[in-house]
């Protein structure tokens, strides 16, 4: 019995849901309004649409926000002076204050919901669209990642529940809206059962072709590279009523029902953030990743203005002849010859604490199970590789060496970075193992193997699971089928998950979860 293949567009159906499609229906009968939304939306194009729709008495609140030069200074302060990619996330909680009383009937732009006495329309879209727009326009990503997105996410939290209508402008010419009480109801439903977010792959110079040939992703590009299977800051859920559809960013779901999605303890301590991510690194028929390190919590807070360190693990799903993993140092870092080279072994989990030099070699498919920060790769070496514009990709040696020095292990290779599976439970037709669980990490990685016809149930313990099928055809989880390489979420509101292997062969699942008794 073979399941459907990998789905690039998973949809959650709500047949009786009322969705409002098109600008005409969204704006029907409205006069005195505030149109709010993230900083990175195409506000100039939105202004033109409003004018075409007959709204000519407009107040653009963007005049009260800092200009590009001021933002650059905010981002590149302290140790980040001179960096044109990394930035220090601002500490202020919201978009800058604007006048409360505005004479114009319509105000628009980020923060406009603070203007008095008007209905609020909140516009939103998945971050991948903003990222693609920025790359297409050759816009610097530094501001997008480290200013626009963090500030806008905080602003959304303060607005989304009180707005008059929430609108997805993934299709700018034909957006789809929903009333907040309807949005809250479906988010609560989403938090009661397993679901997938919309996956996508970016294209990078080191990328391979596994995602194209095996999953049917990125077929329009020469390479696939980093697969955003579930990286919460950029992930979104696609919903439909059978007529219209819209996407809801995971950050918006967390604004409404963090406890239902991640559980009360995680919601309390992570304050609207999702603590674990799953993504793919595709170098099959590609090139080596750079040798790089990631910052720990202290360096992350002091230099980058973020809360959590970037701790990673690599699970090897696919390898090629002579493929390798670079991980750990022998002595101090004196160049690539100091980095330990390991044979790439399918099924091995490689643990990568902050400050540890590492990289996947060419010819691999890696599933990363890691803490949520994902932008802070500090390059030590990039194989003298040129970017698409023909210039060497920048290195971050000073920051990287600082990350190595600030880690307790100083990046040294040790046996515990290549853990052996520890059996948790086993039976005639199943095996549950711990693949990796470090004392100083809040998450752990499990593997569940199920033979043909096997079933297995797990208690979520008031938390959540992230799950990927890493080998085999498909699995049924709480009655829903998920295929090879698909990642799905078992939200805390579900409480329990029941697996059933109805395929024709053994299935292996990787599960990322919070450790029992975890602390920050």
Short mmCIF file of C-alpha atoms in Angstrom, two decimals:
data_model
loop_
_atom_site.label_atom_id
_atom_site.label_comp_id
_atom_site.label_asym_id
_atom_site.label_seq_id
_atom_site.Cartn_x
_atom_site.Cartn_y
_atom_site.Cartn_z
CA UNK A 1 0.00 0.00 0.00
CA UNK A 2 1.72 3.16 -1.18
CA UNK A 3 0.79 6.60 0.12
CA UNK A 4 0.73 9.80 -1.82
CA UNK A 5 4.13 11.36 -2.53
CA UNK A 6 5.63 14.35 -0.74
CA UNK A 7 3.14 17.22 -0.79
CA UNK A 8 4.56 20.71 -1.46
CA UNK A 9 1.22 22.32 -0.61
CA UNK A 10 -0.43 20.79 2.47
CA UNK A 11 -3.88 22.29 3.09
CA UNK A 12 -6.06 22.18 6.20
CA UNK A 13 -9.72 22.16 5.21
CA UNK A 14 -12.45 24.06 7.08
CA UNK A 15 -15.51 23.62 4.80
CA UNK A 16 -17.83 25.91 6.76
CA UNK A 17 -15.34 28.70 7.40
CA UNK A 18 -16.20 32.20 6.15
CA UNK A 19 -13.31 33.75 4.22
CA UNK A 20 -13.50 37.18 2.60
CA UNK A 21 -11.78 37.20 -0.78
CA UNK A 22 -10.74 40.29 -2.76
CA UNK A 23 -10.11 43.94 -1.93
CA UNK A 24 -13.63 44.98 -2.86
CA UNK A 25 -15.22 42.67 -0.28
CA UNK A 26 -12.61 43.41 2.37
CA UNK A 27 -13.06 47.20 2.02
CA UNK A 28 -16.81 47.16 1.36
CA UNK A 29 -18.61 49.91 3.27
CA UNK A 30 -15.54 51.04 5.19
CA UNK A 31 -14.54 54.68 5.55
CA UNK A 32 -12.53 55.47 8.67
CA UNK A 33 -9.89 52.74 8.81
CA UNK A 34 -6.31 51.97 9.85
CA UNK A 35 -4.43 49.50 7.66
CA UNK A 36 -1.62 48.00 9.72
CA UNK A 37 0.89 45.23 9.06
CA UNK A 38 4.58 44.26 9.10
CA UNK A 39 7.23 46.77 8.07
CA UNK A 40 8.36 44.65 5.11
CA UNK A 41 5.04 44.63 3.25
CA UNK A 42 4.95 46.36 -0.18
CA UNK A 43 3.35 49.50 1.22
CA UNK A 44 3.84 51.60 -1.92
CA UNK A 45 1.87 49.03 -3.94
CA UNK A 46 -0.76 48.83 -1.20
CA UNK A 47 -1.14 52.61 -1.35
CA UNK A 48 -1.75 52.43 -5.11
CA UNK A 49 -4.41 49.75 -4.64
CA UNK A 50 -6.18 51.87 -2.02
CA UNK A 51 -6.17 54.86 -4.36
CA UNK A 52 -7.57 52.76 -7.21
CA UNK A 53 -10.33 51.61 -4.85
CA UNK A 54 -11.30 55.24 -4.23
CA UNK A 55 -9.44 56.00 -1.01
CA UNK A 56 -7.60 59.20 -1.81
CA UNK A 57 -7.51 60.87 1.62
CA UNK A 58 -4.59 58.82 2.94
CA UNK A 59 -2.13 59.30 5.80
CA UNK A 60 1.15 57.38 5.48
CA UNK A 61 2.38 56.64 9.01
CA UNK A 62 5.77 55.52 7.70
CA UNK A 63 6.96 59.14 7.93
CA UNK A 64 7.29 58.60 11.69
CA UNK A 65 9.61 55.60 11.41
CA UNK A 66 13.44 55.71 11.37
CA UNK A 67 15.16 56.04 8.01
CA UNK A 68 17.51 53.49 6.49
CA UNK A 69 20.67 55.09 7.88
CA UNK A 70 19.31 55.22 11.43
CA UNK A 71 18.30 51.56 11.22
CA UNK A 72 21.74 50.63 9.93
CA UNK A 73 23.33 52.29 12.97
CA UNK A 74 20.95 50.47 15.31
CA UNK A 75 21.81 47.12 13.76
CA UNK A 76 25.58 47.49 13.46
CA UNK A 77 26.44 48.65 16.96
CA UNK A 78 29.16 47.26 19.21
CA UNK A 79 30.87 44.08 17.97
CA UNK A 80 28.76 44.14 14.79
CA UNK A 81 30.22 47.43 13.56
CA UNK A 82 31.03 47.07 9.89
CA UNK A 83 29.01 43.89 9.34
CA UNK A 84 26.61 44.04 6.41
CA UNK A 85 24.67 40.85 7.19
CA UNK A 86 24.30 40.33 10.94
CA UNK A 87 22.48 42.85 13.09
CA UNK A 88 21.66 43.46 16.74
CA UNK A 89 17.91 43.05 17.24
CA UNK A 90 16.50 46.28 18.75
CA UNK A 91 15.32 46.10 22.34
CA UNK A 92 12.31 48.38 21.86
CA UNK A 93 9.10 46.38 21.95
CA UNK A 94 7.07 48.00 19.18
CA UNK A 95 7.09 50.17 16.10
CA UNK A 96 7.74 53.80 16.99
CA UNK A 97 4.80 55.78 18.28
CA UNK A 98 2.78 57.83 15.83
CA UNK A 99 0.15 60.56 16.46
CA UNK A 100 -3.05 59.29 18.07
CA UNK A 101 -5.27 61.76 16.24
CA UNK A 102 -5.14 61.89 12.45
CA UNK A 103 -7.52 63.98 10.31
CA UNK A 104 -7.41 61.73 7.26
CA UNK A 105 -10.05 59.01 7.10
CA UNK A 106 -7.56 56.31 6.10
CA UNK A 107 -4.13 55.78 7.59
CA UNK A 108 -1.85 52.98 6.47
CA UNK A 109 1.54 51.53 7.29
CA UNK A 110 3.16 49.69 10.21
CA UNK A 111 1.80 50.94 13.52
CA UNK A 112 -1.30 52.62 12.10
CA UNK A 113 -3.53 50.66 14.49
CA UNK A 114 -2.45 53.03 17.28
CA UNK A 115 -4.35 55.90 15.64
CA UNK A 116 -7.60 56.61 17.50
CA UNK A 117 -11.20 55.91 16.51
CA UNK A 118 -11.06 53.67 13.47
CA UNK A 119 -11.46 50.07 12.40
CA UNK A 120 -8.17 48.17 12.00
CA UNK A 121 -7.40 45.96 9.02
CA UNK A 122 -4.27 43.94 9.67
CA UNK A 123 -2.38 42.80 6.55
CA UNK A 124 0.08 39.92 6.73
CA UNK A 125 1.91 37.40 4.58
CA UNK A 126 4.40 34.54 5.03
CA UNK A 127 7.97 35.70 5.52
CA UNK A 128 9.25 33.58 2.63
CA UNK A 129 7.48 35.98 0.24
CA UNK A 130 9.18 39.02 1.76
CA UNK A 131 12.51 37.20 1.64
CA UNK A 132 12.03 36.28 -2.03
CA UNK A 133 11.05 39.86 -2.86
CA UNK A 134 14.14 41.21 -1.14
CA UNK A 135 16.42 38.80 -2.99
CA UNK A 136 14.72 39.57 -6.33
CA UNK A 137 15.17 43.32 -5.76
CA UNK A 138 18.76 42.78 -4.55
CA UNK A 139 17.83 44.38 -1.24
CA UNK A 140 20.11 43.88 1.75
CA UNK A 141 18.68 41.14 3.99
CA UNK A 142 20.27 42.51 7.16
CA UNK A 143 17.43 44.92 7.87
CA UNK A 144 14.74 42.37 6.99
CA UNK A 145 16.05 39.66 9.33
CA UNK A 146 17.19 41.69 12.30
CA UNK A 147 14.93 44.77 12.34
CA UNK A 148 11.78 44.48 10.24
CA UNK A 149 10.80 40.96 11.26
CA UNK A 150 11.44 41.13 15.04
CA UNK A 151 9.77 44.52 15.42
CA UNK A 152 6.79 43.52 13.26
CA UNK A 153 6.24 40.24 15.12
CA UNK A 154 6.00 42.15 18.40
CA UNK A 155 3.57 44.61 16.84
CA UNK A 156 1.39 41.80 15.47
CA UNK A 157 1.02 40.33 18.96
CA UNK A 158 -0.46 43.61 20.22
CA UNK A 159 -2.90 44.05 17.32
CA UNK A 160 -4.09 40.77 15.88
CA UNK A 161 -6.76 39.86 18.45
CA UNK A 162 -8.35 43.31 18.40
CA UNK A 163 -8.35 44.07 14.68
CA UNK A 164 -11.56 44.14 12.65
CA UNK A 165 -10.25 41.80 9.96
CA UNK A 166 -7.03 39.86 9.43
CA UNK A 167 -5.89 39.67 5.79
CA UNK A 168 -3.38 37.44 4.01
CA UNK A 169 -1.84 39.34 1.07
CA UNK A 170 0.22 36.44 -0.32
CA UNK A 171 -1.66 37.31 -3.51
CA UNK A 172 -1.54 41.10 -3.33
CA UNK A 173 -4.10 41.60 -6.11
CA UNK A 174 -6.58 39.15 -4.60
CA UNK A 175 -6.08 38.92 -0.81
CA UNK A 176 -8.13 36.81 1.60
CA UNK A 177 -9.41 37.97 4.98
CA UNK A 178 -10.92 36.44 8.08
CA UNK A 179 -12.63 37.81 11.18
CA UNK A 180 -10.47 37.47 14.33
CA UNK A 181 -13.05 35.37 16.22
CA UNK A 182 -13.15 32.90 13.28
CA UNK A 183 -9.34 32.92 13.18
CA UNK A 184 -9.17 32.19 16.89
CA UNK A 185 -11.61 29.29 16.54
CA UNK A 186 -9.72 27.57 13.72
CA UNK A 187 -6.36 28.09 15.45
CA UNK A 188 -7.80 26.31 18.45
CA UNK A 189 -8.85 23.45 16.14
CA UNK A 190 -5.41 23.36 14.52
CA UNK A 191 -3.87 22.94 17.98
CA UNK A 192 -5.89 19.75 18.57
CA UNK A 193 -4.43 17.55 15.82
CA UNK A 194 -1.31 16.90 13.77
CA UNK A 195 -0.62 19.27 10.86
CA UNK A 196 2.02 20.40 8.39
CA UNK A 197 3.14 23.87 7.44
CA UNK A 198 3.92 24.94 3.86
CA UNK A 199 7.48 23.76 3.03
CA UNK A 200 9.91 25.49 0.73
CA UNK A 201 13.57 25.35 -0.28
CA UNK A 202 15.83 28.25 -1.05
CA UNK A 203 18.55 28.01 -3.67
CA UNK A 204 22.18 28.53 -2.66
CA UNK A 205 25.49 28.17 -4.40
CA UNK A 206 26.38 25.05 -2.38
CA UNK A 207 23.00 23.35 -2.91
CA UNK A 208 22.27 19.96 -4.40
CA UNK A 209 19.35 18.35 -6.24
CA UNK A 210 17.77 15.86 -3.80
CA UNK A 211 14.80 18.15 -3.14
CA UNK A 212 14.21 18.52 -6.86
CA UNK A 213 14.57 14.89 -7.87
CA UNK A 214 13.04 13.19 -4.82
CA UNK A 215 10.52 15.74 -3.54
CA UNK A 216 9.69 17.75 -6.66
CA UNK A 217 10.71 21.01 -4.97
CA UNK A 218 12.67 23.89 -6.56
CA UNK A 219 12.37 22.40 -10.04
CA UNK A 220 12.54 25.92 -11.51
CA UNK A 221 16.00 26.53 -9.98
CA UNK A 222 19.36 24.93 -10.81
CA UNK A 223 19.85 23.90 -7.15
CA UNK A 224 18.01 23.34 -3.92
CA UNK A 225 19.76 23.99 -0.62
CA UNK A 226 18.21 24.88 2.73
CA UNK A 227 14.77 23.33 3.16
CA UNK A 228 12.44 25.21 5.49
CA UNK A 229 10.46 22.16 6.50
CA UNK A 230 9.59 23.73 9.82
CA UNK A 231 11.37 26.88 10.92
CA UNK A 232 8.67 28.64 12.93
CA UNK A 233 9.65 32.28 12.23
CA UNK A 234 9.21 31.62 8.49
CA UNK A 235 6.57 28.87 8.51
CA UNK A 236 2.87 29.24 7.75
CA UNK A 237 -0.24 27.06 7.68
CA UNK A 238 -2.43 27.00 4.57
CA UNK A 239 -6.19 26.83 5.24
CA UNK A 240 -9.12 26.56 2.82
CA UNK A 241 -12.91 26.41 2.84
CA UNK A 242 -12.98 24.77 -0.59
CA UNK A 243 -13.48 28.10 -2.38
CA UNK A 244 -10.88 30.46 -0.97
CA UNK A 245 -7.62 29.85 0.83
CA UNK A 246 -5.17 31.83 2.95
CA UNK A 247 -1.95 31.35 4.86
CA UNK A 248 -1.51 31.98 8.57
CA UNK A 249 2.07 32.43 9.85
CA UNK A 250 3.00 30.22 12.80
CA UNK A 251 3.87 33.40 14.70
CA UNK A 252 0.21 34.45 14.38
CA UNK A 253 -0.92 31.05 15.68
CA UNK A 254 1.36 31.53 18.67
CA UNK A 255 -0.20 34.96 19.27
CA UNK A 256 -3.63 33.35 19.64
CA UNK A 257 -2.95 29.97 21.22
CA UNK A 258 0.65 29.40 22.29
CA UNK A 259 -0.41 27.02 25.07
CA UNK A 260 -2.42 24.87 22.66
CA UNK A 261 0.48 24.67 20.20
CA UNK A 262 3.53 24.26 22.44
CA UNK A 263 2.11 23.69 25.94
CA UNK A 264 1.82 25.96 28.99
CA UNK A 265 5.41 25.64 30.22
CA UNK A 266 6.97 26.32 26.82
CA UNK A 267 4.53 29.18 26.17
CA UNK A 268 5.47 30.80 29.47
CA UNK A 269 9.23 30.58 29.12
CA UNK A 270 9.62 31.13 25.38
CA UNK A 271 7.14 34.03 25.20
CA UNK A 272 5.65 33.45 21.77
CA UNK A 273 8.62 31.66 20.20
CA UNK A 274 8.72 28.05 19.01
CA UNK A 275 11.81 26.43 20.54
CA UNK A 276 12.79 23.73 17.99
CA UNK A 277 13.24 23.73 14.22
CA UNK A 278 13.53 21.04 11.54
CA UNK A 279 15.17 21.82 8.20
CA UNK A 280 17.09 20.13 5.40
CA UNK A 281 20.60 20.75 4.10
CA UNK A 282 20.73 19.37 0.57
CA UNK A 283 24.24 18.96 -0.84
CA UNK A 284 23.51 15.82 -2.90
CA UNK A 285 25.48 16.44 -6.13
CA UNK A 286 26.24 19.85 -4.63
CA UNK A 287 29.17 21.35 -2.73
CA UNK A 288 30.57 21.47 0.81
CA UNK A 289 28.91 23.81 3.25
CA UNK A 290 31.19 26.40 4.76
CA UNK A 291 33.06 25.58 7.96
CA UNK A 292 31.25 27.67 10.54
CA UNK A 293 30.21 27.96 14.17
CA UNK A 294 27.16 29.28 16.01
CA UNK A 295 26.95 31.58 19.04
CA UNK A 296 25.79 30.43 22.48
CA UNK A 297 23.20 32.18 24.62
CA UNK A 298 25.61 34.67 26.25
CA UNK A 299 27.13 35.78 22.96
CA UNK A 300 23.68 35.79 21.33
CA UNK A 301 22.25 38.09 24.00
CA UNK A 302 25.20 40.44 24.30
CA UNK A 303 26.12 40.80 20.61
CA UNK A 304 22.97 39.94 18.64
CA UNK A 305 20.18 40.94 21.05
CA UNK A 306 18.47 37.54 20.84
CA UNK A 307 17.51 35.25 23.71
CA UNK A 308 18.69 31.75 22.78
CA UNK A 309 21.91 30.25 21.52
CA UNK A 310 22.02 28.29 18.27
CA UNK A 311 22.55 24.61 19.15
CA UNK A 312 22.32 22.12 16.29
CA UNK A 313 22.32 18.45 15.39
CA UNK A 314 22.67 16.74 12.02
CA UNK A 315 20.76 13.53 11.23
CA UNK A 316 22.11 11.87 8.07
CA UNK A 317 19.27 10.76 5.76
CA UNK A 318 21.17 10.31 2.49
CA UNK A 319 24.89 10.06 1.71
CA UNK A 320 27.15 9.38 -1.26
CA UNK A 321 30.43 7.57 -1.67
CA UNK A 322 33.19 9.30 0.32
CA UNK A 323 30.77 11.86 1.80
CA UNK A 324 31.94 13.42 5.06
CA UNK A 325 30.82 15.54 7.98
CA UNK A 326 33.16 18.19 9.39
CA UNK A 327 32.77 18.41 13.17
CA UNK A 328 34.97 19.49 16.06
CA UNK A 329 38.55 20.62 16.54
CA UNK A 330 41.83 18.92 17.35
CA UNK A 331 43.62 21.63 19.29
CA UNK A 332 43.12 25.28 18.40
CA UNK A 333 41.67 26.44 15.10
CA UNK A 334 44.50 26.99 12.60
CA UNK A 335 42.49 26.42 9.43
CA UNK A 336 40.46 23.62 7.90
CA UNK A 337 43.21 21.11 8.73
CA UNK A 338 42.27 21.60 12.40
CA UNK A 339 38.67 20.44 11.85
CA UNK A 340 37.96 16.74 12.36
CA UNK A 341 36.59 14.91 9.31
CA UNK A 342 34.09 12.07 9.89
CA UNK A 343 32.69 9.57 7.38
CA UNK A 344 29.03 10.40 6.72
CA UNK A 345 26.92 7.54 8.06
CA UNK A 346 23.20 7.21 7.33
CA UNK A 347 21.25 7.12 10.58
CA UNK A 348 23.96 8.80 12.67
CA UNK A 349 23.10 11.91 14.70
CA UNK A 350 25.95 14.42 14.99
CA UNK A 351 25.63 16.84 17.92
CA UNK A 352 26.86 20.40 17.33
CA UNK A 353 27.02 22.53 20.50
CA UNK A 354 27.54 26.28 20.05
CA UNK A 355 31.14 27.22 19.30
CA UNK A 356 31.89 23.92 17.53
CA UNK A 357 33.28 24.25 13.95
CA UNK A 358 31.28 22.09 11.58
CA UNK A 359 29.73 21.70 8.14
CA UNK A 360 28.11 19.08 5.95
CA UNK A 361 30.24 17.85 3.07
CA UNK A 362 29.00 17.49 -0.48
CA UNK A 363 26.82 14.51 -1.31
CA UNK A 364 24.62 14.53 1.82
CA UNK A 365 21.06 15.15 2.85
CA UNK A 366 20.96 16.33 6.44
CA UNK A 367 17.91 16.78 8.62
CA UNK A 368 18.76 19.46 11.17
CA UNK A 369 17.05 19.16 14.55
CA UNK A 370 18.05 22.29 16.39
CA UNK A 371 17.11 25.25 18.53
CA UNK A 372 15.05 27.77 16.57
CA UNK A 373 17.73 30.44 15.85
CA UNK A 374 18.93 29.73 12.30
CA UNK A 375 20.52 32.89 10.91
CA UNK A 376 23.74 32.97 12.90
CA UNK A 377 26.26 30.93 10.91
CA UNK A 378 29.68 32.51 11.58
CA UNK A 379 31.95 31.41 8.72
CA UNK A 380 35.54 30.42 9.28
CA UNK A 381 36.21 29.00 5.82
CA UNK A 382 34.22 28.84 2.58
CA UNK A 383 36.49 26.91 0.22
CA UNK A 384 37.45 30.12 -1.64
CA UNK A 385 33.97 30.06 -3.13
CA UNK A 386 32.51 32.96 -5.08
CA UNK A 387 28.97 34.20 -4.62
CA UNK A 388 26.49 34.47 -7.50
CA UNK A 389 27.73 38.03 -8.04
CA UNK A 390 31.29 36.79 -8.56
CA UNK A 391 32.88 37.97 -5.30
CA UNK A 392 34.07 35.84 -2.35
CA UNK A 393 31.40 35.20 0.23
CA UNK A 394 32.28 37.10 3.43
CA UNK A 395 33.87 35.31 6.37
CA UNK A 396 33.17 36.13 10.02
CA UNK A 397 36.42 34.98 11.59
CA UNK A 398 36.52 37.39 14.53
CA UNK A 399 32.98 36.55 15.65
CA UNK A 400 33.52 32.85 14.96
CA UNK A 401 36.74 32.65 16.98
CA UNK A 402 34.98 34.50 19.79
CA UNK A 403 32.20 31.90 19.72
CA UNK A 404 34.78 29.10 19.96
CA UNK A 405 36.59 30.79 22.82
CA UNK A 406 33.39 31.55 24.77
CA UNK A 407 32.23 27.91 24.67
CA UNK A 408 33.28 25.71 27.58
CA UNK A 409 34.53 22.99 25.24
CA UNK A 410 36.42 25.42 22.96
CA UNK A 411 35.08 23.53 19.95
CA UNK A 412 36.99 20.34 20.77
CA UNK A 413 35.93 17.00 19.33
CA UNK A 414 34.67 14.52 21.91
CA UNK A 415 32.94 11.15 21.79
CA UNK A 416 29.67 12.61 23.07
CA UNK A 417 29.24 14.53 19.79
CA UNK A 418 28.72 11.15 18.09
CA UNK A 419 26.25 9.53 20.51
CA UNK A 420 25.19 5.92 20.29
CA UNK A 421 21.44 5.24 20.34
CA UNK A 422 20.03 4.43 23.77
CA UNK A 423 16.98 2.15 23.80
CA UNK A 424 13.97 3.60 25.61
CA UNK A 425 11.49 0.88 24.74
CA UNK A 426 11.35 -2.05 22.35
CA UNK A 427 8.98 -4.78 21.25
CA UNK A 428 8.51 -7.38 18.55
CA UNK A 429 7.70 -4.77 15.90
CA UNK A 430 8.89 -1.42 17.27
CA UNK A 431 11.99 0.30 18.67
CA UNK A 432 12.11 3.70 20.41
CA UNK A 433 15.59 5.18 20.93
CA UNK A 434 17.16 8.36 22.23
CA UNK A 435 19.64 9.45 19.56
CA UNK A 436 20.91 12.59 21.25
CA UNK A 437 20.25 14.36 24.54
CA UNK A 438 22.85 16.75 25.97
CA UNK A 439 22.68 17.86 29.60
CA UNK A 440 23.00 21.54 28.59
CA UNK A 441 20.26 21.41 25.90
CA UNK A 442 16.52 21.75 26.50
CA UNK A 443 15.57 19.45 23.61
CA UNK A 444 16.35 15.89 22.62
CA UNK A 445 16.14 13.73 19.50
CA UNK A 446 14.36 10.36 19.41
CA UNK A 447 14.00 7.75 16.67
CA UNK A 448 10.99 5.45 16.38
CA UNK A 449 11.16 2.42 14.08
CA UNK A 450 7.93 0.61 13.23
CA UNK A 451 7.69 -2.67 11.32
CA UNK A 452 4.86 -3.43 8.87
CA UNK A 453 1.52 -3.24 10.67
CA UNK A 454 3.03 -1.93 13.91
CA UNK A 455 1.32 0.66 16.06
CA UNK A 456 2.72 2.81 18.86
CA UNK A 457 1.29 5.56 21.07
CA UNK A 458 3.06 8.39 22.89
CA UNK A 459 1.93 10.88 25.54
CA UNK A 460 2.93 14.45 24.66
CA UNK A 461 3.20 15.41 28.35
CA UNK A 462 1.73 18.92 27.88
CA UNK A 463 4.27 19.74 25.18
CA UNK A 464 4.67 19.17 21.43
CA UNK A 465 6.56 16.89 19.03
CA UNK A 466 8.12 17.70 15.67
CA UNK A 467 8.27 14.57 13.52
CA UNK A 468 9.84 13.66 10.15
CA UNK A 469 9.64 10.38 8.23
CA UNK A 470 13.32 9.76 7.48
CA UNK A 471 13.05 6.25 6.03
CA UNK A 472 10.22 4.21 4.56
CA UNK A 473 7.12 5.14 2.62
CA UNK A 474 4.55 6.71 4.92
CA UNK A 475 3.05 6.68 8.40
CA UNK A 476 -0.42 7.27 9.76
CA UNK A 477 -0.52 9.62 12.76
CA UNK A 478 -3.88 10.06 14.49
CA UNK A 479 -5.56 8.90 11.28
CA UNK A 480 -3.70 11.24 8.90
CA UNK A 481 -1.08 9.98 6.45
CA UNK A 482 2.34 11.62 6.21
CA UNK A 483 4.86 10.60 3.55
CA UNK A 484 8.62 10.24 3.39
CA UNK A 485 10.49 13.48 4.19
CA UNK A 486 7.37 15.32 5.38
CA UNK A 487 7.61 17.05 8.74
CA UNK A 488 4.52 17.42 10.87
CA UNK A 489 3.69 18.90 14.25
CA UNK A 490 1.93 17.10 17.06
CA UNK A 491 0.68 20.11 19.07
CA UNK A 492 0.37 20.10 22.84
CA UNK A 493 -3.42 20.41 22.65
CA UNK A 494 -3.54 16.96 21.08
CA UNK A 495 -2.08 15.37 24.27
CA UNK A 496 -1.40 11.99 22.66
CA UNK A 497 -0.24 10.68 19.30
CA UNK A 498 -1.03 7.25 17.84
CA UNK A 499 1.22 5.95 15.05
CA UNK A 500 0.26 3.13 12.68
CA UNK A 501 2.49 1.75 9.94
CA UNK A 502 0.14 0.73 7.11
CA UNK A 503 2.92 0.78 4.49
CA UNK A 504 4.68 -2.19 2.93
CA UNK A 505 7.96 -1.77 4.81
CA UNK A 506 9.64 -0.51 7.97
CA UNK A 507 9.28 3.20 8.71
CA UNK A 508 11.68 5.34 10.74
CA UNK A 509 10.62 8.59 12.36
CA UNK A 510 12.79 11.30 13.89
CA UNK A 511 11.10 13.08 16.81
CA UNK A 512 12.28 16.38 18.24
CA UNK A 513 10.86 17.17 21.67
CA UNK A 514 11.51 19.07 24.87
CA UNK A 515 13.38 16.98 27.43
CA UNK A 516 11.49 15.90 30.52
CA UNK A 517 12.25 18.45 33.23
CA UNK A 518 13.94 20.87 30.80
CA UNK A 519 15.21 24.24 32.01
CA UNK A 520 16.56 27.27 30.20
#
